[in-house]
Amino acid sequence: MRLSQLTLTDFRSYAHAELELQAGPNVLLGFNGVGKTNIAEAIGYLSTLTSHRVTQDAPLVRHGEKQAFIRAEAHRGNRQALLEVEINPGRSNRARINRGNPVRATDVLGILRTVLFAPEDLELIKGSPSVRRRLLDDLAVQLRPALGRVRLDYEKVLKQRNALLKAIRYEGFTSTHESTLAVWDHQLAEAGSHLLKARLEMLTALRPHVATAYEQLSGSVRTARVQYLSSLDSQDGELSEEDAPAVGTTHDASVLETASREELAGLLMTRLQESRRAERDRAITLIGPHRDDIAFSLDQVPVKGFASHGETWSFALALRLAAYRVMVDDDPSEGAQPVLILDDVFAELDARRRRRLAELAAEAEQLIVTAAVDDDVPDSLMANALRVESVDQISQVSVHEQH
């Protein structure tokens, strides 16, 4: 899978930009602040409809404008598709496929697959559970685009259910509240069980690849491990509203991961009912995928708070490389490999890890690399290097300029 052309209109700092991309490595060189990461972000957004830098769409639109456009020509084997996403902050985003009539933006999900690693991915280790949940959700949506709608449905139901719980706290609990809450319980369990099942499947697929990628990157004999921590195993009131890790037990690997979607829905319904009093007291939904977390460890030692800087970087990279391998396993046909994007990554790695990452990344049909310093990028990736001088000037780097 690859892009041959990318066009940006009023996206971030770009009023208009056109960029031709090649199969294999494409390296974007330039000082910080000239717009390299904006290009990487645009490609990732076209694939997932989310940004790796911000949670809202408004910052993606150039200052003073009302909308932004990302257009690209995507190739998958012998097939090609012209994709366009129209970003409308505060309104529904739209898309066009092969210059057709406007459709929902979610209709483009699954056409272009990407894996993007950036310095922000250290938050996978150090940040809140929401960042780790998003890792599994984004991967699941790329593989099964219909889950994008399930994800939105879950968020909407959760918002409505929390609003009802807040109303109950202020108005008192009535029979009407009870019947309405029962409706939301059912809808939350239905959408939540689909989301939870998808996450558990993603985690099962990721596990062996995370261990392998970590060993390849670090050369360490320690085993990288991942474990799902489910709010289904929590005790009432033991979680903070958002950021505290979910309290999990080892049974989630042996029971939850082998449970059917229907069984997960039943478990969610049971736990919601058991937590009814605590939820009414705290006016928030305490049980569900929105409260879950993922634990990362080297052997039995948690990565967060105990791993060195190099180990942390290697683990975060291993997660993204594992996601790449899961996508390849999902569709091993020729030309179906996802586009691999490494945004300002090499500067943070020592020479050994740079070489190993370059070797692993070179297998991608198309690789996008951004870097502020030419010498940070291994020579093996510099065949097609572009110099980003400003948002108005992008030029080919000659062989004489390289290193």
Coordinates of C-alpha atoms in Angstrom, one line a residue:
M1 CA 0.0 0.0 0.0
R2 CA 1.3 3.4 -0.9
L3 CA 0.4 7.0 -1.7
S4 CA 1.6 8.5 -5.0
Q5 CA 0.4 12.0 -4.4
L6 CA -0.8 14.1 -1.4
T7 CA -2.6 17.4 -1.6
L8 CA -3.3 19.6 1.4
T9 CA -5.6 22.6 1.3
D10 CA -5.9 24.9 4.4
F11 CA -4.6 22.0 6.6
R12 CA -2.5 23.2 9.5
S13 CA 0.1 25.6 8.2
Y14 CA -0.5 24.8 4.5
A15 CA -2.7 27.0 2.4
H16 CA -2.0 24.6 -0.5
A17 CA 0.7 22.0 -0.9
E18 CA 1.2 19.1 -3.4
L19 CA 3.6 16.3 -2.7
E20 CA 4.7 13.4 -4.8
L21 CA 5.7 10.3 -2.9
Q22 CA 7.5 7.2 -4.0
A23 CA 7.4 3.5 -3.1
G24 CA 10.0 2.7 -0.4
P25 CA 11.5 5.3 1.9
N26 CA 10.4 8.9 1.7
V27 CA 12.4 11.2 4.0
L28 CA 11.2 14.7 4.8
L29 CA 14.1 16.9 6.2
G30 CA 13.8 20.3 7.7
F31 CA 14.0 22.4 10.8
N32 CA 11.4 22.1 13.5
G33 CA 8.4 24.2 12.8
V34 CA 8.5 24.1 9.0
G35 CA 5.6 21.7 8.6
K36 CA 7.1 18.2 8.3
T37 CA 4.9 16.7 11.0
N38 CA 1.8 18.3 9.5
I39 CA 2.4 16.1 6.4
A40 CA 2.8 13.0 8.5
E41 CA -0.3 13.9 10.5
A42 CA -2.4 14.4 7.3
I43 CA -1.5 11.0 6.0
G44 CA -2.4 9.4 9.4
Y45 CA -5.7 11.4 9.5
L46 CA -6.7 10.2 6.1
S47 CA -6.4 6.6 7.4
T48 CA -7.9 6.9 10.9
L49 CA -9.9 10.2 10.9
T50 CA -7.9 11.0 14.1
S51 CA -4.8 13.1 14.8
H52 CA -1.8 11.8 16.8
R53 CA -1.3 15.3 18.1
V54 CA -4.7 16.7 19.1
T55 CA -8.1 15.3 20.1
Q56 CA -10.2 17.9 18.3
D57 CA -10.4 18.8 14.6
A58 CA -10.3 22.6 15.0
P59 CA -6.5 22.9 15.2
L60 CA -6.2 21.0 11.9
V61 CA -7.8 23.9 10.0
R62 CA -5.5 26.8 9.0
H63 CA -6.1 29.9 11.1
G64 CA -8.9 32.0 9.6
E65 CA -10.4 29.2 7.5
K66 CA -13.5 27.2 8.2
Q67 CA -12.5 23.8 6.7
A68 CA -9.5 21.9 5.5
F69 CA -9.1 19.2 2.8
I70 CA -6.7 16.2 2.5
R71 CA -6.6 14.5 -0.9
A72 CA -4.5 11.6 -1.9
E73 CA -4.1 8.9 -4.6
A74 CA -3.8 5.6 -2.8
H75 CA -2.5 2.4 -4.4
R76 CA -3.2 -1.2 -3.1
G77 CA -1.6 -3.7 -5.4
N78 CA -3.1 -3.0 -8.9
R79 CA -6.0 -1.0 -7.5
Q80 CA -6.0 2.7 -6.9
A81 CA -8.4 5.1 -5.2
L82 CA -8.7 8.9 -5.0
L83 CA -9.5 9.8 -1.5
E84 CA -10.6 13.2 -0.1
V85 CA -11.6 14.1 3.4
E86 CA -13.2 17.4 4.2
I87 CA -12.6 18.5 7.8
N88 CA -15.4 20.7 9.2
P89 CA -14.8 21.5 12.9
G90 CA -18.1 21.7 14.8
R91 CA -19.9 20.0 11.9
S92 CA -19.9 16.5 10.3
N93 CA -16.8 15.8 8.3
R94 CA -17.3 14.5 4.8
A95 CA -15.4 12.4 2.3
R96 CA -15.3 11.6 -1.4
I97 CA -14.0 8.5 -3.0
N98 CA -12.9 8.5 -6.7
R99 CA -14.5 12.0 -7.1
G100 CA -17.9 10.6 -6.2
N101 CA -20.7 12.3 -4.3
P102 CA -20.0 13.3 -0.7
V103 CA -20.3 10.5 1.8
R104 CA -19.8 10.1 5.5
A105 CA -16.1 10.6 6.5
T106 CA -16.2 7.1 8.1
D107 CA -16.8 5.6 4.7
V108 CA -13.0 6.0 3.9
L109 CA -11.9 3.9 6.9
G110 CA -10.2 0.8 5.8
I111 CA -9.1 2.0 2.3
L112 CA -5.8 3.4 3.4
R113 CA -4.0 1.7 6.3
T114 CA -1.2 3.4 8.1
V115 CA 0.9 2.9 11.2
L116 CA 2.3 6.1 12.7
F117 CA 5.0 6.4 15.4
A118 CA 5.9 9.8 16.9
P119 CA 7.5 11.2 20.1
E120 CA 3.9 11.6 21.5
D121 CA 3.8 7.8 21.6
L122 CA 5.8 7.8 24.8
E123 CA 2.5 8.6 26.3
L124 CA 1.5 5.0 25.5
I125 CA 3.8 4.1 28.4
K126 CA 3.7 7.2 30.6
G127 CA 0.3 8.7 29.9
S128 CA -3.3 8.0 31.0
P129 CA -5.2 4.8 30.2
S130 CA -7.2 6.6 27.4
V131 CA -4.0 6.7 25.3
R132 CA -3.5 3.0 25.6
R133 CA -7.2 2.2 24.9
R134 CA -7.0 4.3 21.8
L135 CA -4.0 2.2 20.6
L136 CA -6.3 -0.9 20.5
D137 CA -9.4 1.0 19.2
D138 CA -7.6 2.7 16.3
L139 CA -6.0 -0.6 15.2
A140 CA -9.4 -2.4 15.4
V141 CA -11.1 0.3 13.4
Q142 CA -8.5 0.1 10.6
L143 CA -8.9 -3.7 10.4
R144 CA -12.7 -3.6 10.9
P145 CA -14.0 -0.2 9.8
A146 CA -17.6 -1.0 11.0
L147 CA -16.2 -0.7 14.5
G148 CA -15.8 3.0 13.9
R149 CA -19.6 3.4 14.2
V150 CA -19.7 1.1 17.2
R151 CA -17.1 3.3 18.9
L152 CA -19.1 6.4 18.3
D153 CA -22.3 4.7 19.5
Y154 CA -20.6 3.7 22.7
E155 CA -19.4 7.2 23.3
K156 CA -22.9 8.7 22.7
V157 CA -24.6 6.2 25.0
L158 CA -22.0 6.7 27.7
K159 CA -22.5 10.5 27.5
Q160 CA -26.3 10.1 27.8
R161 CA -26.0 7.6 30.7
N162 CA -23.7 9.8 32.6
A163 CA -26.1 12.7 32.1
L164 CA -28.9 10.6 33.6
L165 CA -26.8 9.6 36.6
K166 CA -26.1 13.3 37.3
A167 CA -29.8 14.1 37.0
I168 CA -30.6 11.3 39.5
R169 CA -28.1 12.6 42.0
Y170 CA -29.8 16.0 42.0
E171 CA -33.4 15.0 41.4
G172 CA -33.6 11.8 43.4
F173 CA -34.1 8.3 42.1
T174 CA -37.6 7.6 40.6
S175 CA -39.2 4.7 38.7
T176 CA -38.8 6.7 35.5
H177 CA -35.1 7.0 36.1
E178 CA -34.9 3.3 36.7
S179 CA -36.6 2.3 33.4
T180 CA -34.5 4.8 31.5
L181 CA -31.3 3.6 33.1
A182 CA -32.2 0.0 32.1
V183 CA -32.4 1.1 28.5
W184 CA -29.0 2.8 28.6
D185 CA -27.6 -0.3 30.4
H186 CA -28.7 -2.5 27.5
Q187 CA -27.3 -0.2 24.9
L188 CA -24.0 0.3 26.7
A189 CA -23.6 -3.4 27.2
E190 CA -24.3 -4.1 23.5
A191 CA -21.9 -1.5 22.1
G192 CA -19.4 -2.0 24.9
S193 CA -19.2 -5.8 24.3
H194 CA -18.4 -5.3 20.6
L195 CA -15.7 -2.8 21.5
L196 CA -14.3 -5.0 24.3
K197 CA -14.3 -8.1 22.1
A198 CA -12.4 -6.2 19.4
R199 CA -9.8 -4.9 21.9
L200 CA -9.2 -8.3 23.3
E201 CA -8.8 -9.8 19.8
M202 CA -6.3 -7.0 19.0
L203 CA -4.4 -7.6 22.2
T204 CA -4.1 -11.4 21.5
A205 CA -2.8 -10.6 18.0
L206 CA -0.3 -8.0 19.2
R207 CA 1.3 -10.0 22.0
P208 CA 3.7 -12.2 20.1
H209 CA 4.7 -9.3 17.8
V210 CA 5.4 -6.9 20.7
A211 CA 7.7 -9.5 22.2
T212 CA 9.5 -10.1 18.9
A213 CA 9.8 -6.4 18.0
Y214 CA 11.1 -5.4 21.4
E215 CA 13.8 -8.1 21.2
Q216 CA 14.8 -7.0 17.7
L217 CA 15.0 -3.3 18.6
S218 CA 16.7 -3.6 22.0
G219 CA 18.7 -6.8 21.7
S220 CA 17.4 -7.5 25.2
V221 CA 16.6 -11.0 26.6
R222 CA 13.8 -9.6 28.7
T223 CA 10.3 -10.5 27.4
A224 CA 7.9 -7.6 26.6
R225 CA 4.5 -8.4 27.9
V226 CA 1.0 -6.8 27.6
Q227 CA -2.0 -7.5 29.7
Y228 CA -5.6 -6.2 29.5
L229 CA -6.9 -4.7 32.7
S230 CA -10.7 -4.7 32.8
S231 CA -13.1 -2.7 34.8
L232 CA -15.2 -5.8 35.0
D233 CA -12.7 -6.9 37.7
S234 CA -12.8 -3.7 39.6
Q235 CA -14.4 -3.0 43.0
D236 CA -16.9 -0.1 43.2
G237 CA -15.2 3.2 43.8
E238 CA -11.6 2.0 43.3
L239 CA -11.2 3.9 40.0
S240 CA -10.9 7.6 39.6
E241 CA -13.0 9.2 36.9
E242 CA -10.6 8.9 34.1
D243 CA -6.9 8.6 34.7
A244 CA -6.4 5.9 37.4
P245 CA -5.5 2.5 35.9
A246 CA -8.3 0.0 36.1
V247 CA -7.9 -2.6 38.7
G248 CA -7.4 -6.0 37.0
T249 CA -6.7 -9.6 37.8
T250 CA -5.0 -12.3 35.8
H251 CA -8.4 -13.9 35.1
D252 CA -9.0 -11.4 32.3
A253 CA -6.5 -13.2 30.1
S254 CA -7.9 -16.6 30.6
V255 CA -11.6 -15.8 30.8
L256 CA -12.4 -12.5 29.1
E257 CA -10.2 -13.2 26.0
T258 CA -12.0 -16.5 25.4
A259 CA -15.5 -15.2 26.1
S260 CA -18.0 -14.7 23.3
R261 CA -19.3 -11.2 22.5
E262 CA -22.7 -12.3 24.0
E263 CA -21.0 -13.5 27.2
L264 CA -19.2 -10.2 27.5
A265 CA -22.5 -8.3 27.1
G266 CA -23.9 -10.4 29.9
L267 CA -20.9 -9.7 32.1
L268 CA -21.3 -6.0 31.5
M269 CA -25.0 -6.0 32.3
T270 CA -24.3 -7.9 35.5
R271 CA -21.5 -5.5 36.6
L272 CA -23.6 -2.4 35.8
Q273 CA -26.4 -3.7 38.0
E274 CA -24.0 -4.6 40.8
S275 CA -22.5 -1.1 40.6
R276 CA -25.8 0.8 40.5
R277 CA -25.6 2.3 44.0
A278 CA -22.0 3.4 43.6
E279 CA -22.7 4.9 40.2
R280 CA -25.7 6.8 41.6
D281 CA -23.6 8.1 44.4
R282 CA -20.8 9.3 42.1
A283 CA -23.0 10.2 39.1
I284 CA -20.7 8.5 36.7
T285 CA -20.5 5.2 34.8
L286 CA -17.9 3.1 36.6
I287 CA -18.0 -0.1 34.5
G288 CA -17.2 -0.5 30.8
P289 CA -14.5 -0.3 28.2
H290 CA -14.0 3.4 28.9
R291 CA -12.5 2.5 32.3
D292 CA -10.1 -0.2 31.1
D293 CA -6.3 -0.1 30.8
I294 CA -3.4 -2.1 29.4
A295 CA -0.4 -3.1 31.5
F296 CA 3.1 -3.2 29.9
S297 CA 5.9 -5.0 31.5
L298 CA 9.4 -6.4 30.9
D299 CA 9.3 -9.9 32.4
Q300 CA 7.3 -9.1 35.5
V301 CA 8.6 -5.5 36.0
P302 CA 6.2 -2.7 35.0
V303 CA 7.6 -0.5 32.2
K304 CA 6.0 2.6 33.6
G305 CA 8.1 4.1 36.3
F306 CA 10.8 1.4 36.2
A307 CA 12.2 1.1 32.6
S308 CA 15.1 3.3 31.4
H309 CA 14.6 5.9 28.7
G310 CA 15.9 3.6 26.0
E311 CA 13.7 0.7 27.2
T312 CA 10.7 3.0 27.2
W313 CA 11.3 4.1 23.7
S314 CA 12.0 0.6 22.5
F315 CA 8.7 -0.7 24.1
A316 CA 6.7 2.2 22.5
L317 CA 8.2 1.5 19.1
A318 CA 7.6 -2.2 19.6
L319 CA 3.9 -1.6 20.0
R320 CA 3.7 0.3 16.7
L321 CA 5.8 -2.2 14.8
A322 CA 3.6 -5.0 16.3
A323 CA 0.5 -3.1 15.0
Y324 CA 2.2 -3.0 11.6
R325 CA 2.7 -6.8 11.7
V326 CA -0.9 -7.4 12.8
M327 CA -2.1 -5.5 9.8
V328 CA 0.2 -7.6 7.5
D329 CA -1.1 -10.8 9.1
D330 CA -4.7 -9.6 8.5
D331 CA -4.1 -9.1 4.8
P332 CA -0.9 -10.7 3.6
S333 CA -1.7 -10.2 -0.1
E334 CA 0.8 -8.3 -2.2
G335 CA 0.5 -4.5 -2.0
A336 CA -1.6 -4.6 1.1
Q337 CA 1.1 -3.6 3.6
P338 CA 0.2 -0.5 5.6
V339 CA 2.1 2.8 5.0
L340 CA 4.6 3.1 7.9
I341 CA 5.2 6.6 9.2
L342 CA 8.1 7.5 11.6
D343 CA 7.7 11.1 12.7
D344 CA 10.8 12.6 14.2
V345 CA 11.8 9.3 15.8
F346 CA 15.4 8.7 14.9
A347 CA 16.7 11.7 16.9
E348 CA 15.7 10.0 20.2
L349 CA 17.4 6.7 19.5
D350 CA 21.0 5.7 19.9
A351 CA 23.0 4.5 16.8
R352 CA 22.3 0.8 17.5
R353 CA 18.5 1.3 17.8
R354 CA 18.5 3.5 14.7
R355 CA 20.1 0.8 12.6
R356 CA 17.7 -1.8 13.9
L357 CA 14.7 0.3 13.3
A358 CA 15.9 1.2 9.8
E359 CA 16.2 -2.5 9.0
L360 CA 12.8 -3.4 10.3
A361 CA 11.1 -0.4 8.6
A362 CA 12.7 -1.0 5.3
E363 CA 10.4 -3.9 4.6
A364 CA 7.4 -1.5 4.3
E365 CA 6.2 -0.9 0.8
Q366 CA 6.1 2.8 1.6
L367 CA 7.9 4.5 4.5
I368 CA 7.5 8.1 5.5
V369 CA 10.2 9.5 7.7
T370 CA 10.5 13.1 9.1
A371 CA 13.7 14.4 10.7
A372 CA 15.2 17.8 11.7
V373 CA 18.8 16.6 11.3
D374 CA 20.0 14.8 8.2
D375 CA 22.6 12.7 10.2
D376 CA 19.9 11.2 12.4
V377 CA 18.5 9.2 9.4
P378 CA 20.5 6.1 8.4
D379 CA 22.0 6.2 4.9
S380 CA 20.0 3.2 3.9
L381 CA 16.7 5.3 4.0
M382 CA 18.0 8.3 2.1
A383 CA 17.3 7.3 -1.5
N384 CA 14.3 9.6 -1.8
A385 CA 14.9 12.6 0.5
L386 CA 12.9 15.9 0.4
R387 CA 13.9 19.2 1.9
V388 CA 11.1 21.1 3.6
E389 CA 12.3 24.7 3.7
S390 CA 8.9 26.2 4.5
V391 CA 5.2 25.5 3.8
D392 CA 5.8 26.9 0.3
Q393 CA 9.1 25.2 -0.6
I394 CA 9.6 21.5 -0.7
S395 CA 12.5 20.2 -2.9
Q396 CA 14.4 17.1 -3.7
V397 CA 17.7 16.6 -1.8
S398 CA 20.5 15.8 -4.2
V399 CA 23.0 12.9 -3.6
H400 CA 25.7 15.5 -2.9
E401 CA 23.7 17.1 -0.1
Q402 CA 23.1 13.8 1.7
H403 CA 25.4 13.4 4.7

